[in-house]
Structure formats: C-alpha cells, structure tokens
Coordinates of C-alpha atoms in Angstrom, one line a residue:
X1 CA -61.0 -78.2 -125.8
X2 CA -63.3 -81.2 -125.4
X3 CA -66.7 -81.1 -127.3
X4 CA -68.6 -81.6 -124.1
X5 CA -66.8 -78.4 -122.6
X6 CA -67.6 -76.4 -125.9
X7 CA -71.3 -77.4 -125.4
X8 CA -71.2 -76.5 -121.6
X9 CA -69.7 -73.2 -122.4
X10 CA -72.6 -72.3 -124.8
X11 CA -75.3 -73.5 -122.3
X12 CA -73.8 -72.4 -118.9
X13 CA -72.2 -69.0 -119.5
X14 CA -74.0 -65.8 -119.0
X15 CA -73.3 -62.2 -118.1
X16 CA -74.1 -60.3 -115.0
X17 CA -76.4 -58.1 -116.9
X18 CA -78.6 -61.0 -117.5
X19 CA -79.3 -61.1 -113.7
X20 CA -80.9 -57.7 -112.6
X21 CA -81.7 -57.4 -108.9
X22 CA -85.5 -57.3 -109.3
X23 CA -85.4 -60.7 -111.1
X24 CA -83.1 -62.3 -108.5
X25 CA -85.6 -61.1 -105.8
X26 CA -88.5 -62.5 -107.6
X27 CA -86.8 -65.7 -108.3
X28 CA -85.4 -66.1 -104.7
X29 CA -88.6 -67.5 -103.2
X30 CA -87.7 -69.1 -99.8
X31 CA -84.2 -69.7 -100.8
X32 CA -81.8 -68.1 -98.0
X33 CA -78.6 -66.5 -99.3
X34 CA -75.4 -65.8 -97.2
X35 CA -72.5 -63.6 -98.4
X36 CA -69.2 -64.7 -96.9
X37 CA -66.2 -62.3 -97.0
X38 CA -62.9 -63.7 -95.7
X39 CA -60.8 -60.7 -94.7
X40 CA -57.3 -60.0 -93.4
X41 CA -56.2 -56.5 -92.9
X42 CA -58.8 -55.0 -95.4
X43 CA -60.1 -52.0 -93.5
X44 CA -59.7 -49.9 -96.6
X45 CA -62.3 -51.8 -98.5
X46 CA -64.4 -54.0 -96.4
X47 CA -66.8 -51.2 -95.1
X48 CA -67.7 -50.1 -98.6
X49 CA -68.1 -53.8 -99.8
X50 CA -70.5 -54.5 -96.9
X51 CA -72.5 -51.2 -97.4
X52 CA -73.0 -51.9 -101.2
X53 CA -74.3 -55.3 -100.6
X54 CA -76.7 -54.1 -97.8
X55 CA -78.0 -51.1 -99.8
X56 CA -78.2 -52.8 -103.3
X57 CA -79.1 -56.4 -102.5
X58 CA -81.3 -56.1 -99.5
X59 CA -84.1 -58.1 -101.1
X60 CA -81.7 -60.9 -102.2
X61 CA -79.1 -61.4 -99.5
X62 CA -80.1 -62.5 -96.1
X63 CA -76.9 -62.3 -94.1
X64 CA -73.4 -60.8 -94.6
X65 CA -70.7 -62.6 -92.7
X66 CA -67.1 -61.5 -92.4
X67 CA -64.5 -64.0 -91.2
X68 CA -61.7 -62.1 -89.8
X69 CA -58.5 -64.0 -90.5
X70 CA -56.2 -62.8 -87.8
X71 CA -56.1 -59.0 -88.9
X72 CA -53.7 -56.8 -87.4
X73 CA -55.7 -53.6 -88.2
X74 CA -59.4 -52.9 -87.3
X75 CA -61.0 -54.8 -90.2
X76 CA -63.4 -56.5 -87.8
X77 CA -64.6 -53.2 -86.2
X78 CA -65.1 -51.6 -89.7
X79 CA -67.0 -54.5 -90.9
X80 CA -69.3 -54.6 -87.9
X81 CA -70.0 -50.9 -88.0
X82 CA -71.0 -51.4 -91.7
X83 CA -73.6 -54.0 -90.6
X84 CA -71.9 -57.4 -91.1
X85 CA -71.7 -60.2 -88.6
X86 CA -68.1 -60.7 -87.9
X87 CA -66.4 -63.8 -86.6
X88 CA -62.8 -64.4 -85.6
X89 CA -61.5 -67.4 -87.7
X90 CA -59.8 -69.0 -84.8
X91 CA -62.9 -68.9 -82.5
X92 CA -65.1 -70.9 -84.8
X93 CA -65.1 -74.6 -83.9
X94 CA -62.6 -73.9 -81.1
X95 CA -62.2 -77.7 -80.4
X96 CA -60.2 -78.0 -83.6
X97 CA -56.6 -77.1 -83.8
X98 CA -56.6 -73.9 -85.9
X99 CA -55.2 -73.9 -89.5
X100 CA -54.0 -71.1 -91.8
X101 CA -55.2 -69.5 -94.9
X102 CA -58.1 -68.5 -96.9
X103 CA -59.6 -72.0 -97.3
X104 CA -59.7 -72.3 -93.6
X105 CA -61.8 -69.2 -93.3
X106 CA -64.1 -70.3 -96.0
X107 CA -64.5 -73.8 -94.6
X108 CA -65.4 -72.3 -91.1
X109 CA -67.9 -70.1 -92.6
X110 CA -70.1 -73.0 -93.1
X111 CA -70.4 -73.6 -89.4
X112 CA -71.7 -70.0 -88.8
X113 CA -73.9 -69.1 -91.7
X114 CA -77.4 -70.4 -92.4
X115 CA -77.9 -69.7 -96.1
X116 CA -79.2 -72.4 -98.5
X117 CA -76.8 -70.7 -101.1
X118 CA -73.5 -69.2 -100.0
X119 CA -71.7 -66.5 -102.0
X120 CA -67.9 -66.1 -101.5
X121 CA -66.2 -62.8 -102.3
X122 CA -62.8 -61.3 -101.7
X123 CA -62.7 -58.5 -99.4
X124 CA -60.0 -56.3 -101.2
X125 CA -62.0 -55.4 -104.2
X126 CA -61.9 -51.7 -105.2
X127 CA -65.0 -50.0 -106.8
X128 CA -67.1 -52.9 -105.6
X129 CA -70.4 -53.4 -107.6
X130 CA -73.5 -55.4 -106.4
X131 CA -73.4 -57.3 -109.7
X132 CA -70.3 -59.2 -108.4
X133 CA -72.6 -60.8 -106.0
X134 CA -75.9 -60.8 -108.0
X135 CA -74.1 -62.2 -111.2
X136 CA -73.2 -65.6 -109.5
X137 CA -76.4 -65.9 -107.7
X138 CA -78.5 -65.8 -110.9
X139 CA -78.0 -69.3 -112.2
X140 CA -78.5 -70.7 -108.7
X141 CA -81.7 -68.9 -107.9
X142 CA -83.3 -69.8 -111.3
X143 CA -82.1 -73.3 -112.1
X144 CA -82.2 -75.9 -109.4
X145 CA -79.8 -78.1 -111.4
X146 CA -77.1 -75.7 -110.9
X147 CA -74.9 -76.3 -107.8
X148 CA -71.9 -74.2 -108.2
X149 CA -71.2 -70.8 -110.1
X150 CA -67.8 -69.1 -110.8
X151 CA -67.4 -65.5 -111.7
X152 CA -65.0 -64.5 -114.5
X153 CA -63.8 -61.0 -115.4
X154 CA -61.0 -58.8 -116.9
X155 CA -58.3 -57.9 -114.4
X156 CA -56.7 -54.5 -114.9
X157 CA -53.0 -54.2 -113.9
X158 CA -50.7 -51.3 -114.3
X159 CA -52.8 -49.8 -117.1
X160 CA -53.2 -52.9 -119.1
X161 CA -56.9 -53.9 -119.2
X162 CA -56.3 -57.6 -118.6
X163 CA -52.8 -57.8 -117.0
X164 CA -53.8 -59.6 -113.8
X165 CA -54.3 -63.2 -113.3
X166 CA -50.7 -64.2 -113.7
X167 CA -51.0 -67.2 -111.5
X168 CA -54.0 -68.4 -113.4
X169 CA -52.3 -68.2 -116.8
X170 CA -48.8 -69.6 -115.7
X171 CA -49.8 -72.2 -113.2
X172 CA -53.6 -73.1 -112.8
X173 CA -54.7 -73.1 -116.4
X174 CA -51.9 -75.4 -117.6
X175 CA -52.5 -77.8 -114.8
X176 CA -56.2 -77.9 -115.5
X177 CA -55.8 -78.5 -119.2
X178 CA -53.2 -81.1 -118.6
X179 CA -55.1 -83.2 -116.0
X180 CA -58.7 -82.0 -115.7
X181 CA -59.7 -80.9 -119.2
X182 CA -63.4 -80.9 -118.3
X183 CA -62.6 -77.8 -116.4
X184 CA -60.9 -75.9 -119.3
X185 CA -63.9 -73.9 -120.0
X186 CA -63.6 -71.8 -116.9
X187 CA -62.1 -68.3 -117.8
X188 CA -61.1 -67.6 -114.2
X189 CA -60.7 -70.9 -112.3
X190 CA -59.1 -69.1 -109.3
X191 CA -61.8 -66.4 -109.1
X192 CA -62.5 -65.2 -105.7
X193 CA -66.2 -64.6 -106.5
X194 CA -68.3 -67.7 -106.6
X195 CA -71.4 -69.4 -105.1
X196 CA -72.7 -72.7 -104.3
X197 CA -75.4 -74.6 -102.6
X198 CA -74.8 -75.5 -99.1
X199 CA -75.9 -79.0 -99.7
X200 CA -72.9 -79.5 -102.1
X201 CA -70.3 -77.3 -100.3
X202 CA -70.9 -79.3 -97.1
X203 CA -70.1 -82.5 -98.9
X204 CA -66.6 -81.7 -100.2
X205 CA -63.3 -81.1 -98.3
X206 CA -61.7 -77.7 -98.2
X207 CA -57.9 -77.2 -98.8
X208 CA -56.5 -74.4 -96.7
X209 CA -54.5 -71.5 -98.3
X210 CA -54.8 -70.5 -101.9
X211 CA -55.4 -74.0 -103.1
X212 CA -59.1 -73.8 -102.0
X213 CA -60.4 -72.7 -105.4
X214 CA -58.8 -75.3 -107.5
X215 CA -59.7 -78.0 -104.9
X216 CA -63.4 -77.1 -104.9
X217 CA -63.7 -77.3 -108.7
X218 CA -62.0 -80.7 -108.8
X219 CA -64.0 -82.0 -105.9
X220 CA -67.3 -80.6 -106.9
X221 CA -66.8 -81.9 -110.5
X222 CA -66.5 -85.4 -109.0
X223 CA -69.6 -84.8 -106.8
X224 CA -71.9 -83.2 -109.2
X225 CA -70.8 -83.2 -112.8
X226 CA -69.8 -80.6 -115.3
X227 CA -73.3 -79.6 -116.2
X228 CA -74.1 -78.7 -112.5
X229 CA -71.5 -75.9 -113.0
X230 CA -72.1 -72.4 -114.5
X231 CA -70.1 -69.3 -115.0
X232 CA -71.0 -65.6 -115.2
X233 CA -69.1 -62.8 -116.8
X234 CA -69.0 -60.1 -114.3
X235 CA -67.2 -57.6 -116.4
X236 CA -64.0 -56.1 -114.7
X237 CA -62.6 -56.5 -111.3
X238 CA -59.8 -54.4 -109.5
X239 CA -57.9 -55.2 -106.5
X240 CA -54.5 -54.4 -105.0
X241 CA -52.0 -56.5 -106.9
X242 CA -49.7 -58.8 -105.1
X243 CA -45.9 -58.9 -105.4
X244 CA -44.2 -61.5 -107.5
X245 CA -42.9 -62.9 -104.4
X246 CA -46.3 -63.4 -103.0
X247 CA -47.6 -64.8 -106.3
X248 CA -44.7 -67.5 -106.1
X249 CA -46.2 -68.6 -102.8
X250 CA -49.6 -68.7 -104.1
X251 CA -48.5 -70.7 -107.1
X252 CA -46.7 -73.3 -104.9
X253 CA -49.9 -73.8 -102.9
X254 CA -52.0 -74.3 -106.1
X255 CA -49.4 -76.9 -107.3
X256 CA -49.7 -78.6 -103.9
X257 CA -53.5 -78.6 -104.3
X258 CA -53.2 -80.2 -107.8
X259 CA -50.7 -82.8 -106.5
X260 CA -53.1 -83.8 -103.8
X261 CA -56.0 -84.4 -106.1
X262 CA -53.9 -86.2 -108.7
X263 CA -52.8 -88.6 -105.9
X264 CA -56.4 -89.0 -104.7
X265 CA -57.8 -89.7 -108.1
X266 CA -55.0 -92.3 -108.9
X267 CA -53.6 -90.2 -111.7
X268 CA -50.1 -90.2 -110.3
X269 CA -48.1 -92.6 -108.2
X270 CA -46.0 -90.5 -105.7
X271 CA -42.6 -91.6 -104.9
X272 CA -42.0 -88.7 -102.5
X273 CA -43.8 -86.1 -100.5
X274 CA -43.4 -82.5 -101.9
X275 CA -41.7 -80.0 -99.7
X276 CA -43.9 -77.4 -98.0
X277 CA -41.2 -74.7 -98.2
X278 CA -40.3 -72.4 -100.9
X279 CA -36.8 -70.6 -101.0
X280 CA -36.9 -67.2 -102.4
X281 CA -34.3 -64.5 -102.7
X282 CA -34.1 -60.8 -101.9
X283 CA -31.2 -58.4 -102.7
X284 CA -29.4 -57.6 -99.5
X285 CA -26.3 -55.4 -98.8
X286 CA -24.0 -58.3 -99.1
X287 CA -25.7 -60.0 -102.1
X288 CA -28.8 -62.1 -102.3
X289 CA -30.6 -63.1 -98.9
X290 CA -32.5 -66.3 -98.7
X291 CA -36.1 -66.0 -97.6
X292 CA -37.8 -69.3 -96.7
X293 CA -41.6 -69.4 -97.0
X294 CA -43.8 -71.9 -95.6
X295 CA -46.3 -72.8 -98.3
X296 CA -47.7 -76.1 -97.0
X297 CA -51.3 -76.7 -97.3
X298 CA -53.8 -78.8 -95.1
X299 CA -57.2 -80.0 -95.6
X300 CA -60.5 -79.9 -93.7
X301 CA -63.1 -82.7 -94.1
X302 CA -66.5 -82.2 -95.5
X303 CA -68.4 -80.2 -93.0
X304 CA -71.3 -82.6 -92.9
X305 CA -68.9 -85.0 -91.2
X306 CA -67.9 -82.7 -88.4
X307 CA -69.7 -83.2 -85.1
X308 CA -71.9 -80.3 -84.0

C-alpha cells in the first residue's frame, strides 16, 4: 500500500461510536441533511428503515427521500406511510430518456432533495441501526475539508461473520489496487452506505447500474483528492444475499465502470468496445440453457450541467 494511503488510513478512519447523535446534532448548525434510499421491491425492510431514521435521527436528518425504482410491490406505499417523501424514478426529470439501475436513482435524487449533505443507504438492510447513517455523517458535519465518506463493515453470510462482499474481493479490490492504488485503503469500496457534500456530488457524473460506487470514488478522487475522503467503521451490516448469477451481472457492470474510467484517464488505449451482454447458464431438462443478461451501463452528466 502506498505510504500516503497508510497515512490517510490513520488520519481519516473512525468508528460509528465516535459520532453519537447528540454530538452530530450539536455540530450540524445550519447544514441541511438529506437521506436517500433507492428502493426496488423492498417492502419488507423499507418501512422499518424510514421509521428508525425518523425516530432516532430527528435532530440530525432534515428529509428522508425514497426513490422507487420501478417496484412491482407496494414499496412506495409502505415508505410513504412510514413518513418518507417518495418519488418514482422515471417521473423525475421526465424530459430525459429514462435509464436503468441504482446509479440512475441516486443521480435523480439530486434533483428532488435539498440537503447540503446527502446520505445514501441501501433499502434492503435488516436490523437497521441509526449509526449506519450517523456514522457516515460524522466526518462531514465536524470537518469542512471532508467532502465524501464511505462506510465499512463486516458482512455476515451463511453463518460466516464476514462471508459477504464477494464482488468486492474478487473484482473491485483487484481493479482498484491495479489501477487506482490511492483508493486501496477503502475497506468496502462498494458499500451502499456513504455520504457526500452536494457541492461535490453535483460536479461529477453518475454511472448507472452497479458501477455507480466505483465511478464516484474515482471521479471524486480526481475532483477533490484523497484527503477529502474519510471512512467510518459501521460494525456489521446484514441484508438478503444475492445469487451467484446476480453477482456475475454486478461484477460485469463494475468491470465496465473501470473500463470507462481507464479510457477517460488515458490509462488504456481501447481497440474495441466491450460487450454489454453476459451469457450465463442454467441447468435445464435437456442440459444447460443459455441466459443472456444485459449488463450494459450508461452515464449521467454532472447534475450541475442539467438545465432546471
């Protein structure tokens, strides 16, 4: 690991317990805070998450916004009943052709929230704790030089205390260490719980799909530099695990995100355009059936460039 990254780890890593709610409320001043929850078919968890944030972080969080990403269940109704403001992803900025994926939902949230600081959190977390929000807010509310904070945590899976995060370990971490070693100090570079200043988030593009987290790390590093980042240990985080097949699609999108940034930064000279499709196999009655998955990603421009 680079010496500058080792120094950054010592200076800029803290724990959720370092940021009790009463201290966050005292440090907040006139800074406004928006919590954004991108959600698709998360009726089982979204109500509890919104409720916990409302009850436990009332003096810190100014608005809770759920971006409903084409749910087939009643996620939107459950979230609204719990007290969140709910927007349908495709109804935000309707003059634009709609795109798919998590990154699209996060980007569009910039157009319907007002907070000086935005916190993004996944909507499928079980046993949600307020420290998952308060932890990533701490460095931003107490240090004006910090512009972006990532959470890190253990990820239990099938009884193993830290068996999750397979795509991180097999895809994202090797790519980061190979091509962006300044980012190698992030324990969970793909973590869904993170926060940033609007003034920075509106000045970088957002990749759609699951490439959004890697793209934001790389682009914000270019914008603000490593010392403007911090990370906070949030303990443990549990959510419904995805199938290996689904993780394959996620891995492809992260590879495509890395490809796009390597090209943009002049680190590779492309001789072809990568395919946006992934062929996978399932056992059928007559052998193996081919399943073709569209894993292509797109990109939204910095929100500050979009006409109101």
